[in-house]
Short mmCIF file of C-alpha atoms and ligand atoms in Angstrom, two decimals:
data_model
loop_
_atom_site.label_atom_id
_atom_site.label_comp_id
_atom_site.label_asym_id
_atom_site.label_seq_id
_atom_site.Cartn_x
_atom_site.Cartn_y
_atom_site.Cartn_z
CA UNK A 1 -199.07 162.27 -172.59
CA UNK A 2 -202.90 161.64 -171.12
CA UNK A 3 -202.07 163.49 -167.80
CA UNK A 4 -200.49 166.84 -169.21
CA UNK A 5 -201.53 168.70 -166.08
CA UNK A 6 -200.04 166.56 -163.53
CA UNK A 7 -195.97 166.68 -162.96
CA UNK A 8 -193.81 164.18 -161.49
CA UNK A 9 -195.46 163.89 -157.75
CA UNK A 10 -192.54 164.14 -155.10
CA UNK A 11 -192.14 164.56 -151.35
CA UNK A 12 -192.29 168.30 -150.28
CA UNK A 13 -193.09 167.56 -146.95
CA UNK A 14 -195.58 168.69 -144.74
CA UNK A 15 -195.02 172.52 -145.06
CA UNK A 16 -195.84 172.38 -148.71
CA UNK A 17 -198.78 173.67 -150.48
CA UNK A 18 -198.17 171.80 -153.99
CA UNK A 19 -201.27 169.87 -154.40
CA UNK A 20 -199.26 167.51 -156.34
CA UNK A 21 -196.50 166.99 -153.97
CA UNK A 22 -196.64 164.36 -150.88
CA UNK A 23 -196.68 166.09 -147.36
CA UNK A 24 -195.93 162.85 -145.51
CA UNK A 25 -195.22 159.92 -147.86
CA UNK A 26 -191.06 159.79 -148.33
CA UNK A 27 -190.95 156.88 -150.65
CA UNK A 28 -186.60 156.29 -149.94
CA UNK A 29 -187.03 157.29 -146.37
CA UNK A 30 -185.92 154.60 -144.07
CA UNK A 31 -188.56 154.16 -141.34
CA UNK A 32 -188.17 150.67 -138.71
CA UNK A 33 -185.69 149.02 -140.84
CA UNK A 34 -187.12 149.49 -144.23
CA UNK A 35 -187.87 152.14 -146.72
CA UNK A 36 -191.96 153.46 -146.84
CA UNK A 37 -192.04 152.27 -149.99
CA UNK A 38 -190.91 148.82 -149.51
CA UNK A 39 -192.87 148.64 -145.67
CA UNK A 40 -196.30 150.12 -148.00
CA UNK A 41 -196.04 148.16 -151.53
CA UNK A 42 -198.82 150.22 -153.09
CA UNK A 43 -200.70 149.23 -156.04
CA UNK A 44 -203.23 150.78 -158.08
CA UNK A 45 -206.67 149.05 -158.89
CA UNK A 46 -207.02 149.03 -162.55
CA UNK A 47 -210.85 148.87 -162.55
CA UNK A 48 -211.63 151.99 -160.28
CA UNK A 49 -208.52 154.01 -161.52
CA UNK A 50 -208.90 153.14 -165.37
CA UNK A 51 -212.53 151.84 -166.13
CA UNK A 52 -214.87 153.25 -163.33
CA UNK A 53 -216.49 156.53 -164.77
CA UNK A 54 -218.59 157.20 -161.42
CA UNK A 55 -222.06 155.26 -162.70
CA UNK A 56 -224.26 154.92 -159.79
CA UNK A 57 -227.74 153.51 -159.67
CA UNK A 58 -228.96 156.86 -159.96
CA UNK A 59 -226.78 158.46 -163.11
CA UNK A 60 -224.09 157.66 -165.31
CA UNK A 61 -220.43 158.36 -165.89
CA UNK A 62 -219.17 161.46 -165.32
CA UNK A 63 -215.27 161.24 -166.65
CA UNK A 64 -214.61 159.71 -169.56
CA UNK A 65 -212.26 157.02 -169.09
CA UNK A 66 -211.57 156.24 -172.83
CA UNK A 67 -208.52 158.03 -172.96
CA UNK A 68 -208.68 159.27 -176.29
CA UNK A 69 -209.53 155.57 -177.93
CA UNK A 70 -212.29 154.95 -179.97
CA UNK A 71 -212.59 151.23 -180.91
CA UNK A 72 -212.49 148.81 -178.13
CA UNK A 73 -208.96 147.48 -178.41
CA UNK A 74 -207.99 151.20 -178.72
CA UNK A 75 -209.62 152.19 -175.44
CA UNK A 76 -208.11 149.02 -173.90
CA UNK A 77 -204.35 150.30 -175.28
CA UNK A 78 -205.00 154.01 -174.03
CA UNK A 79 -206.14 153.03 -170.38
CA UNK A 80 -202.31 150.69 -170.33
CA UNK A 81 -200.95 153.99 -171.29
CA UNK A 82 -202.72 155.77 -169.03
CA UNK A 83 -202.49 153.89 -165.94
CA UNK A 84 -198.31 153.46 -166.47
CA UNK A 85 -198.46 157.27 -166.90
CA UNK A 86 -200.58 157.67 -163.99
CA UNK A 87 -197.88 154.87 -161.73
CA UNK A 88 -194.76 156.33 -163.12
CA UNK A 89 -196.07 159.85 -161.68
CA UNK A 90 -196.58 158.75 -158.48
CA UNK A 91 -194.35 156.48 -157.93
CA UNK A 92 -196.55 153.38 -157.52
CA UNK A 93 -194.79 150.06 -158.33
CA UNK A 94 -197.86 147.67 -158.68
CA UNK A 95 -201.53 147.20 -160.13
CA UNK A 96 -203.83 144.78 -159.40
CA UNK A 97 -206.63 143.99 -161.85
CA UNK A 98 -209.70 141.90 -163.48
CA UNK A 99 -210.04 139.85 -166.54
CA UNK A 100 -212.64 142.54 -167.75
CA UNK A 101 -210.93 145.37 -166.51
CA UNK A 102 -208.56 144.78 -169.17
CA UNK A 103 -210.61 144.40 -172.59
CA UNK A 104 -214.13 144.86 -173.39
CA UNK A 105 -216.03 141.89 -172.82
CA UNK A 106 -216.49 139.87 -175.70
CA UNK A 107 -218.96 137.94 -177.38
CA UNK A 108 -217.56 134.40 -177.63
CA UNK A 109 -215.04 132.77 -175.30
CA UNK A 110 -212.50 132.31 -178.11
CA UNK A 111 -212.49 135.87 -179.14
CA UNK A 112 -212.06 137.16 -175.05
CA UNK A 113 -208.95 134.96 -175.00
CA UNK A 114 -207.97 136.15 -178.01
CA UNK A 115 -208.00 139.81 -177.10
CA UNK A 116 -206.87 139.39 -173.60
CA UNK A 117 -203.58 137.63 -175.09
CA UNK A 118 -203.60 140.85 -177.15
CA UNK A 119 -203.75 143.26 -174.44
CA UNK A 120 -201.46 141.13 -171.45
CA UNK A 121 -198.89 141.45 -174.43
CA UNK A 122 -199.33 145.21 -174.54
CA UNK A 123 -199.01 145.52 -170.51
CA UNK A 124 -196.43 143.12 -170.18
CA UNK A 125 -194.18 145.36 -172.39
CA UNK A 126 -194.92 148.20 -170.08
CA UNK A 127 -193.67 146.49 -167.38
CA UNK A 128 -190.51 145.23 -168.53
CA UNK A 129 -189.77 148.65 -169.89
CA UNK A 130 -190.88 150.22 -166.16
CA UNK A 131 -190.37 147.73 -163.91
CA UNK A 132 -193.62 148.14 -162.83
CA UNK A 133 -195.13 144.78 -161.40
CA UNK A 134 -198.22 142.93 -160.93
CA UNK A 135 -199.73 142.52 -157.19
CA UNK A 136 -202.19 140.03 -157.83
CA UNK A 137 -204.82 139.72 -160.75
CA UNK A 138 -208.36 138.19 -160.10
CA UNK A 139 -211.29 136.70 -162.35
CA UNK A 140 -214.61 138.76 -163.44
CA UNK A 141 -217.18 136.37 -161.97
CA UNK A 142 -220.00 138.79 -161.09
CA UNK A 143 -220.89 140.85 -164.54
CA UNK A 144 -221.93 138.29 -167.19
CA UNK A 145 -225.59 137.32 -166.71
CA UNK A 146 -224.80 134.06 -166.74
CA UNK A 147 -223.63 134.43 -162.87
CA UNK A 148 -226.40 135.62 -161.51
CA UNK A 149 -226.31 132.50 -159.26
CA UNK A 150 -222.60 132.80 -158.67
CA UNK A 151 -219.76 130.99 -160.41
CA UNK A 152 -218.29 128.46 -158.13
CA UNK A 153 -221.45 128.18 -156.46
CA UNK A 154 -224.12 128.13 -159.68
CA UNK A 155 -226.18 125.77 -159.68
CA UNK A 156 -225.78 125.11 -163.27
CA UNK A 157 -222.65 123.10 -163.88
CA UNK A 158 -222.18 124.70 -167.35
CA UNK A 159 -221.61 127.87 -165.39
CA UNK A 160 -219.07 126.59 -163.34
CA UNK A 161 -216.71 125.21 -166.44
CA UNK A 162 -217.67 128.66 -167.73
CA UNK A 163 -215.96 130.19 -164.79
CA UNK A 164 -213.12 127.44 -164.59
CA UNK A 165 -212.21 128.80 -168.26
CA UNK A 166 -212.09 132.49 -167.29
CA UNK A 167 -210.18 131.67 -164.15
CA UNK A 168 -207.66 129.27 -166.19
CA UNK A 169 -207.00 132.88 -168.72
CA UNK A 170 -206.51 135.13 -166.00
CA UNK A 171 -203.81 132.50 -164.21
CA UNK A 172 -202.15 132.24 -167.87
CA UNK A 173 -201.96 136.54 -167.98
CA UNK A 174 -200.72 136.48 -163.96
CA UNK A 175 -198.07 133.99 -164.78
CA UNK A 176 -196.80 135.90 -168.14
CA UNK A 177 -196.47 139.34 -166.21
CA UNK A 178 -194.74 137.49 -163.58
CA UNK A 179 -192.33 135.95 -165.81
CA UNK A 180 -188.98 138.09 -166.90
CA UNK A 181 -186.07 135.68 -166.46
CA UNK A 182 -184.07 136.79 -163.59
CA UNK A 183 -186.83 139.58 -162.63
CA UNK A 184 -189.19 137.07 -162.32
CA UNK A 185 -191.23 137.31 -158.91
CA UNK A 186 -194.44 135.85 -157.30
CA UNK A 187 -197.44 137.69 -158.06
CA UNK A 188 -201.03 136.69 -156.66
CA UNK A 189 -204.50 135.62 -157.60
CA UNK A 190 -207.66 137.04 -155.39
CA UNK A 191 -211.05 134.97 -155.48
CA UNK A 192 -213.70 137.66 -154.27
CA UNK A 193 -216.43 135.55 -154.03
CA UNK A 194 -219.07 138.11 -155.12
CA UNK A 195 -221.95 136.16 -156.03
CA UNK A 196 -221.04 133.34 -154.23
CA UNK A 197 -223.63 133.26 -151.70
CA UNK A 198 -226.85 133.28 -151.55
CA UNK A 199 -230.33 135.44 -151.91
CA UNK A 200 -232.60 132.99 -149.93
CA UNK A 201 -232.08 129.68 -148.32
CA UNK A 202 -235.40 128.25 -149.36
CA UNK A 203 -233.48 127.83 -152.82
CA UNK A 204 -230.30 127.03 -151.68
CA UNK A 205 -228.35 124.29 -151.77
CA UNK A 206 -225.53 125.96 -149.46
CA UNK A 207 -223.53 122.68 -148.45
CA UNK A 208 -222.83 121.77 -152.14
CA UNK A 209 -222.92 125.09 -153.51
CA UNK A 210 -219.80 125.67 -150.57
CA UNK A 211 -217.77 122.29 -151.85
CA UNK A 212 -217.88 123.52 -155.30
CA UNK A 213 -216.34 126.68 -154.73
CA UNK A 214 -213.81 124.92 -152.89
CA UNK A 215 -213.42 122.67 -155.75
CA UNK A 216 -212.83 125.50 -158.52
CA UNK A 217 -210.07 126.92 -156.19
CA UNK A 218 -208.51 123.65 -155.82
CA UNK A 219 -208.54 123.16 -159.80
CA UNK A 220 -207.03 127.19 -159.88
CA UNK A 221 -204.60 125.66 -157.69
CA UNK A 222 -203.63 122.56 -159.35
CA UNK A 223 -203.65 124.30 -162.63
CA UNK A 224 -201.35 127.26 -161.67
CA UNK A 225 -198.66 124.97 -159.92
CA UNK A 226 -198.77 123.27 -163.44
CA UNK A 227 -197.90 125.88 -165.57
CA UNK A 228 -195.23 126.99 -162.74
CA UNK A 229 -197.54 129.98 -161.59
CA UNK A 230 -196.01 129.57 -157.72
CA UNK A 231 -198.49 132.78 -156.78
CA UNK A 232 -200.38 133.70 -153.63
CA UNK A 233 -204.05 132.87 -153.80
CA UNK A 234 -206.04 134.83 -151.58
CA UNK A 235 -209.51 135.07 -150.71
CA UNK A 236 -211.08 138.37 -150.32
CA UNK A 237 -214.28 138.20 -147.39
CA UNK A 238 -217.07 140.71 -147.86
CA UNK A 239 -220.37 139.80 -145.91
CA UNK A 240 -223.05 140.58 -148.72
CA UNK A 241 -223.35 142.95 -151.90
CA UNK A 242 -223.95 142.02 -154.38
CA UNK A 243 -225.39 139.25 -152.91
CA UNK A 244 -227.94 139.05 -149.81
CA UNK A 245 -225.77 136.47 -147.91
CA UNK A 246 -221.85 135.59 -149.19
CA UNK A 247 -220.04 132.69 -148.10
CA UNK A 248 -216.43 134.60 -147.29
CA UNK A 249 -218.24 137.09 -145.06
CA UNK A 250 -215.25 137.54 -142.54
CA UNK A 251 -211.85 136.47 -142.06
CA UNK A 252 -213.34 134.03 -139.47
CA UNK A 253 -215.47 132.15 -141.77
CA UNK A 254 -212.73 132.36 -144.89
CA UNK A 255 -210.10 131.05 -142.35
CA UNK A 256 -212.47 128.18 -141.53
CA UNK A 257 -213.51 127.54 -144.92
CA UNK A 258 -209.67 127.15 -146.36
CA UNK A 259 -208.79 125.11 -143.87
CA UNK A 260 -212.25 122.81 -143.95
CA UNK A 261 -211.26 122.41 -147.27
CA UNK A 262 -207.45 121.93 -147.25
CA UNK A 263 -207.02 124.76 -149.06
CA UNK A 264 -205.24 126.59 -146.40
CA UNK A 265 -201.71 126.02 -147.72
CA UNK A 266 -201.99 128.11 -150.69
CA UNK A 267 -204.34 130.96 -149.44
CA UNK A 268 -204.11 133.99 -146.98
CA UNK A 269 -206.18 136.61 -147.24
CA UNK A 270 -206.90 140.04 -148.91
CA UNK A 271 -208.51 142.26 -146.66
CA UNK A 272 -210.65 144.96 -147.40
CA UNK A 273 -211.49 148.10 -145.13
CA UNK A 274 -214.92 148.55 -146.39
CA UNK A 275 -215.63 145.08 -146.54
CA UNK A 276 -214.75 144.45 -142.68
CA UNK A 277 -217.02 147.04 -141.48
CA UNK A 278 -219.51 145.78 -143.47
CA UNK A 279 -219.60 142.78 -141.56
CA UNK A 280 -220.02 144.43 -138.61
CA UNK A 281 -216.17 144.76 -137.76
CA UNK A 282 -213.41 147.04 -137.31
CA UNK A 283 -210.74 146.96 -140.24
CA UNK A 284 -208.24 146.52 -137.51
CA UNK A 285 -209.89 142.92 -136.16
CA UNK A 286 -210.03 141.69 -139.39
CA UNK A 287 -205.89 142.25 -139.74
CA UNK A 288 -205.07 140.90 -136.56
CA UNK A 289 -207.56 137.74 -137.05
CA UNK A 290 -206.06 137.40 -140.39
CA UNK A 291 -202.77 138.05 -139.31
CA UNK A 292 -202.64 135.79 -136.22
CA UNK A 293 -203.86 133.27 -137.90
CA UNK A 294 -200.53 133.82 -140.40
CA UNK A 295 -202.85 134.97 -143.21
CA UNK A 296 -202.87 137.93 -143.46
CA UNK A 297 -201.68 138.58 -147.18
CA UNK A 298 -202.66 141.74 -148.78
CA UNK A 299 -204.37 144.75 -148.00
CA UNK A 300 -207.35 146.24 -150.08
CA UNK A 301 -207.17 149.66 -148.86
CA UNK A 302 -210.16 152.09 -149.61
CA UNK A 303 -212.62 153.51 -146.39
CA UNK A 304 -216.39 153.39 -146.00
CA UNK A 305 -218.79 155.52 -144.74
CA UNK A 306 -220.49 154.85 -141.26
CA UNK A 307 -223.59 156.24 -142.89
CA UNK A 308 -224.15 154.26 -145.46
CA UNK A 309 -224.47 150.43 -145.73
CA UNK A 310 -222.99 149.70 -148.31
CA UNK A 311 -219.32 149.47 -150.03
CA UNK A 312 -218.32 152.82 -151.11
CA UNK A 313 -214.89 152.09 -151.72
CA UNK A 314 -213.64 155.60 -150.63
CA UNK A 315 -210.03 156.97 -150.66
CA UNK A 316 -208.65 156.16 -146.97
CA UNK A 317 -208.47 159.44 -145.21
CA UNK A 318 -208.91 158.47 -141.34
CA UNK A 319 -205.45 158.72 -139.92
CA UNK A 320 -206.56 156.99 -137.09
CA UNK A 321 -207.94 153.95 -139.18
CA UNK A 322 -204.42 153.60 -141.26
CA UNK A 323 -202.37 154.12 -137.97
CA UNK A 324 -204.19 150.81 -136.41
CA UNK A 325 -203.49 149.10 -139.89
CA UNK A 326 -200.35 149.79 -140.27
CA UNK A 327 -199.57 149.17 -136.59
CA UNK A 328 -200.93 145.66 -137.42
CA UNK A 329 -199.46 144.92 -140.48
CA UNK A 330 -196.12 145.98 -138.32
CA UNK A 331 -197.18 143.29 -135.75
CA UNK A 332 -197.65 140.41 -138.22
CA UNK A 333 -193.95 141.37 -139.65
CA UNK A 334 -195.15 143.59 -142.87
CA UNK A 335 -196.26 142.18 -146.21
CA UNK A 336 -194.60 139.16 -148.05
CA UNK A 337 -196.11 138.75 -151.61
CA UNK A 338 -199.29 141.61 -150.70
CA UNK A 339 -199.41 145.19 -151.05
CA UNK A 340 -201.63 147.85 -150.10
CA UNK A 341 -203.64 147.74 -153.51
CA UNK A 342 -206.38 151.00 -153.91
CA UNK A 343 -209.09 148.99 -154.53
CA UNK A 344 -210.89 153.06 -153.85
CA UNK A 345 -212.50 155.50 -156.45
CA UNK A 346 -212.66 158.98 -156.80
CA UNK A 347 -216.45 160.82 -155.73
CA UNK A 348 -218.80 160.44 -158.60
CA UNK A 349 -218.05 164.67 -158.82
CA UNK A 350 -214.44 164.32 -158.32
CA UNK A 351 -215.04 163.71 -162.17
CA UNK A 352 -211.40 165.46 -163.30
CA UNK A 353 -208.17 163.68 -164.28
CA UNK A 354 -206.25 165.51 -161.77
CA UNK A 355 -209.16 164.40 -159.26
CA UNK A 356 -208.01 160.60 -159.64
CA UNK A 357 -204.26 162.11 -158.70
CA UNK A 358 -205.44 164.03 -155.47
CA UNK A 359 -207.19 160.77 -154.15
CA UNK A 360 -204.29 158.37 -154.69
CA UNK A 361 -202.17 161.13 -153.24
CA UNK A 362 -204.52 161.63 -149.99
CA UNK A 363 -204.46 157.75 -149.47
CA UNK A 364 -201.09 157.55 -150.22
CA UNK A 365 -200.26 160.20 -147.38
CA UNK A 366 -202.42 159.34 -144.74
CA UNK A 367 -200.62 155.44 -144.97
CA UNK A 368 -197.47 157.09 -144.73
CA UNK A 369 -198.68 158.87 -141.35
CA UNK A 370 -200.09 155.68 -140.59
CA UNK A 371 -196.99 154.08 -140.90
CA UNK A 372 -195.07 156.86 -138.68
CA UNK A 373 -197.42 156.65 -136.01
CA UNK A 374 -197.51 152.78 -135.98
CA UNK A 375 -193.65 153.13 -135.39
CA UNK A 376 -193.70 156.11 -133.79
CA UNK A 377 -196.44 154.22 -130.73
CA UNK A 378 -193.70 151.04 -131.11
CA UNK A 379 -190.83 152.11 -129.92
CA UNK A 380 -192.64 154.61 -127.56
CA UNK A 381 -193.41 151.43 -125.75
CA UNK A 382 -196.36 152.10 -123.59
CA UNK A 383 -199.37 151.09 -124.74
CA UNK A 384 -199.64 147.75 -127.14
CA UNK A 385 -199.41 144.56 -126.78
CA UNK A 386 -196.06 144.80 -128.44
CA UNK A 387 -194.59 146.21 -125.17
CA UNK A 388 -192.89 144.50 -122.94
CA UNK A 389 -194.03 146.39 -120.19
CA UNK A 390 -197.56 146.26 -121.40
CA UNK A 391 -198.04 142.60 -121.59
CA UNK A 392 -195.71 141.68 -118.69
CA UNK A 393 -198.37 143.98 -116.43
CA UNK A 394 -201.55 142.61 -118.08
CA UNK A 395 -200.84 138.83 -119.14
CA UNK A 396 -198.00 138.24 -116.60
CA UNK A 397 -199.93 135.71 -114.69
CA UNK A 398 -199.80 133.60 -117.64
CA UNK A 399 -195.85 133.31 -117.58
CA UNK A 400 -195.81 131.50 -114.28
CA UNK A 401 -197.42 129.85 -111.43
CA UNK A 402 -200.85 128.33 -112.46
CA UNK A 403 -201.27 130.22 -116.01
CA UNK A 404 -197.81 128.76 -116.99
CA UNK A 405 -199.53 125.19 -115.32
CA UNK A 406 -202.89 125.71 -117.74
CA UNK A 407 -201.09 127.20 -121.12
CA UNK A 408 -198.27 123.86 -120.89
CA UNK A 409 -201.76 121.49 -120.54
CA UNK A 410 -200.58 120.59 -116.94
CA UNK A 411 -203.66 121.93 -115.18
CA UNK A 412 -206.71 120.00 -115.00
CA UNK A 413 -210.47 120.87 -114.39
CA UNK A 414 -209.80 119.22 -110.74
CA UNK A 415 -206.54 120.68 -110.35
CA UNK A 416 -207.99 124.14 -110.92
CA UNK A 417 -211.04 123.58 -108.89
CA UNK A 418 -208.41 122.85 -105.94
CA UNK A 419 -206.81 125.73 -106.62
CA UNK A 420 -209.65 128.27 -106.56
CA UNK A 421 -210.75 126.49 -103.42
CA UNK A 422 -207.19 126.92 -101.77
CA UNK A 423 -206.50 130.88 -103.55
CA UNK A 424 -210.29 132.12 -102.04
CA UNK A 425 -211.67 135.02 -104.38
CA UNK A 426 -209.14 136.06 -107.16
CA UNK A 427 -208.42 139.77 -107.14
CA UNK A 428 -209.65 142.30 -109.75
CA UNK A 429 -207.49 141.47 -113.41
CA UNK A 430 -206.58 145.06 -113.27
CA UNK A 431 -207.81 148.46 -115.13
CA UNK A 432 -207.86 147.61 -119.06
CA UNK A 433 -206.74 151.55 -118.76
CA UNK A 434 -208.35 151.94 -122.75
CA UNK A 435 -208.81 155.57 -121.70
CA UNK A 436 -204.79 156.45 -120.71
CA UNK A 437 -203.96 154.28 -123.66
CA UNK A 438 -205.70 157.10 -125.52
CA UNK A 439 -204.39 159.52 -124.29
CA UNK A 440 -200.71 157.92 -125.40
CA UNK A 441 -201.93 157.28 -129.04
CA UNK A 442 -202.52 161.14 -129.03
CA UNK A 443 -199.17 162.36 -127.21
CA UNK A 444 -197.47 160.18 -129.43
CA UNK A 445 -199.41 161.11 -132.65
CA UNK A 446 -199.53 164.64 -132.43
CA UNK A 447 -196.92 165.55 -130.05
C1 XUL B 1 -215.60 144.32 -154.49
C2 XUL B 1 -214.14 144.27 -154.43
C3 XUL B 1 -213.47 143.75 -155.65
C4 XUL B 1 -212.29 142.89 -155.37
C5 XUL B 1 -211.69 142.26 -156.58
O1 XUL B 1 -216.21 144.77 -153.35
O2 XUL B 1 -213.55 144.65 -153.45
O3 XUL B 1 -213.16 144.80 -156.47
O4 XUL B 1 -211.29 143.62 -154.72
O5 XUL B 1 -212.60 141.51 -157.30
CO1 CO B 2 -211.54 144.73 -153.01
#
């Protein structure tokens, strides 16, 4: 046993002072139809959870993720063990990972695939003794040197089969952990384009350096429908970081992108809290751009700080923040193939084992309230443009009359003009009311 000091984490509820007990997350609870832990579909992010020992710029690890292995392949074995531990504890009934999350990188390409089929051997026993599953597994493009001008998007072609042969390994491990005969199910595969972008244009060939990342997703694509890997691909947008400038910088652009490049049947999208306010957004636009554009796929769920400008990949803790999420992810009709995957890591001195339990737990909780309130504010009916009441009062001229006339394509520049001229000055659209609506998401929240 690696986690010794941490028991079996259950509901308590909220009167319960067990810090290894959830106050709010009832995983067999059925909530709107479904239970929390079918609605939530958490998964734990094997790089932060497993690998990360809190290096910054500034200092270096300070928890030893080794796990009590010593050679490479050992330490690789131990962090499997670990992280099943670590799932079966809490409950948690997915991962997510990288190539290199998985092994130590190698020297040669032969020897990585070598050691990877090792390893996916190792895990994929784990899960067909657990049941445990795989969310979605994505490609290290960002470490090796030889990306340092992106993968897709290198400008050296030998770098781009490079990254077509690390991408083709990590669809072969995706579709072996999804395979189990009748338990078989449809994992995913995330591009996060993180070097593929730019640091200045005056180097920059941007329109060809943006086909050819198309193009490697279209050969991922080709290859994985193949080899019978019917997956999700999804494309997670981040606006820079590593890079100055990157090409997926919001759901906007990624939207745009798949479908300039036909690409949009096989994608949705991954978002990422920290990556949306980044870009300058809320995490709640990019859901419901994602989502009303039907892609919104899976959720990377960590927070940021509104201090600091750059990802921090904290532990979600705003209640607010998880209410709006889940409220959205509600709206689009929950997850199909995603999850809510903790791509979040513990404080550099949260530096204990039982430290990487209290921050899954925290998240873990504070989605759960999420989820309550989202339902809770749904069938309240007031505010939202859910309700009935609320969109029949502020969009109502839009089911008849003229607005009925413009949405059916009826209306016509002239025909409108007429009608202005015959109507004389509209009247005011009405109060938008943001600051009663406020007020309800607080009755209902903490009444
Ligand atoms: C980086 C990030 C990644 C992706 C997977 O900001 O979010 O960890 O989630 O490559
Ligand atoms: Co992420």
């Amino acid at each position: 046993m690696i986690f010794p000091n941490v028991p079996q984490v259950k509901y308590e509820g909220p009167e319960s002072r067990n810090p290894f007990a959830f106050k709010f997350y009832d995983p067999d609870k059925v909530i709107s139809g479904k239970t929390m832990r079918a609605h939530l579909k958490f998964a734990m992010a094997w790089w932060h959870n497993l690998t990360a020992g809190g290096t910054d710029m500034f200092g270096r690890a300070t928890i030893d993720k080794s796990f009590g292995g010593t050679t490479p392949m050992e330490i690789a074995k131990a962090r499997a063990d670990a992280g099943f531990e670590f799932m079966r504890k809490l409950g948690i009934d997915y991962f997510c990972f990288h190539d290199l999350d998985l092994i130590a990188e190698a020297d040669t390409l032969e020897a990585q695939n070598r050691q990877l089929d090792e390893i996916a051997a190792y895990i994929k026993g784990k899960m067909d003794a657990t049941g445990i599953k795989c969310l979605w597994g994505t490609t290290n493009l960002t470490n090796n040197p030889r990306f340092m001008n992106g993968a897709g998007s290198s400008n050296s072609a030998d770098v781009f089969a490079r990254a077509a042969a690390n991408v083709k390994k990590t669809l072969d491990i995706m579709y072996l952990f999804t395979q189990g005969g009748e338990n078989s199910y449809t994992g995913g595969f995330v591009f996060w384009g993180g070097r593929e972008g730019y640091e200045t244009l005056w180097n920059t060939d941007m329109a060809l350096e943006r086909d050819n990342v198309a193009r490697l997703m279209h050969l991922a694509v080709d290859y994985a429908r193949k080899i019978g890997f019917n997956g999700q691909f999804y494309i997670e947008p981040k606006p820079k970081e590593p890079m100055k400038h990157q090409y997926d910088y919001d759901a906007e652009t990624a939207i745009g992108f798949l479908r300039k490049y036909g690409l949009d049947g096989d994608f949705k999208l991954n978002i990422e809290a920290n990556h949306a306010t980044l870009a300058g957004h809320t995490f709640r636009h990019e859901l419901r751009v994602a989502a009303d554009n039907n892609m919104l796929g899976s959720i990377d769920a960590n927070t940021g700080d509104p201090h600091l400008g750059w990802d921090t990949d904290e532990f979600a803790y705003n209640v607010y923040d998880t209410t709006e999420c889940m409220y959205e992810v509600l709206r689009a009709g929950g997850f199909g193939w995603g999850g809510l995957n903790f791509d979040a890591k513990n404080r550099r001195p949260s530096n204990t084992y039982e430290d990487m339990f209290h921050g899954f737990i925290l998240s873990m909780d504070a989605f759960a309230l999420g989820l309550i309130n989202a339902v809770k504010i749904w069938d309240d009916g007031r505010v939202g443009v859910l309700s009935p009441e609320g969109h029949a009062e502020r969009y109502g001229s839009w089911n008849s009359g003229i607005g009925l006339a413009i949405r059916s394509g009826k209306a016509t520049l002239e025909s409108l003009s007429d009608y202005a001229l015959k109507q004389g000055e509209p009247q005011l659209p009405g109060s938008g009311r943001q600051e009663y609506i406020q007020n309800v998401i607080n009755q209902v929240t903490f009444g």
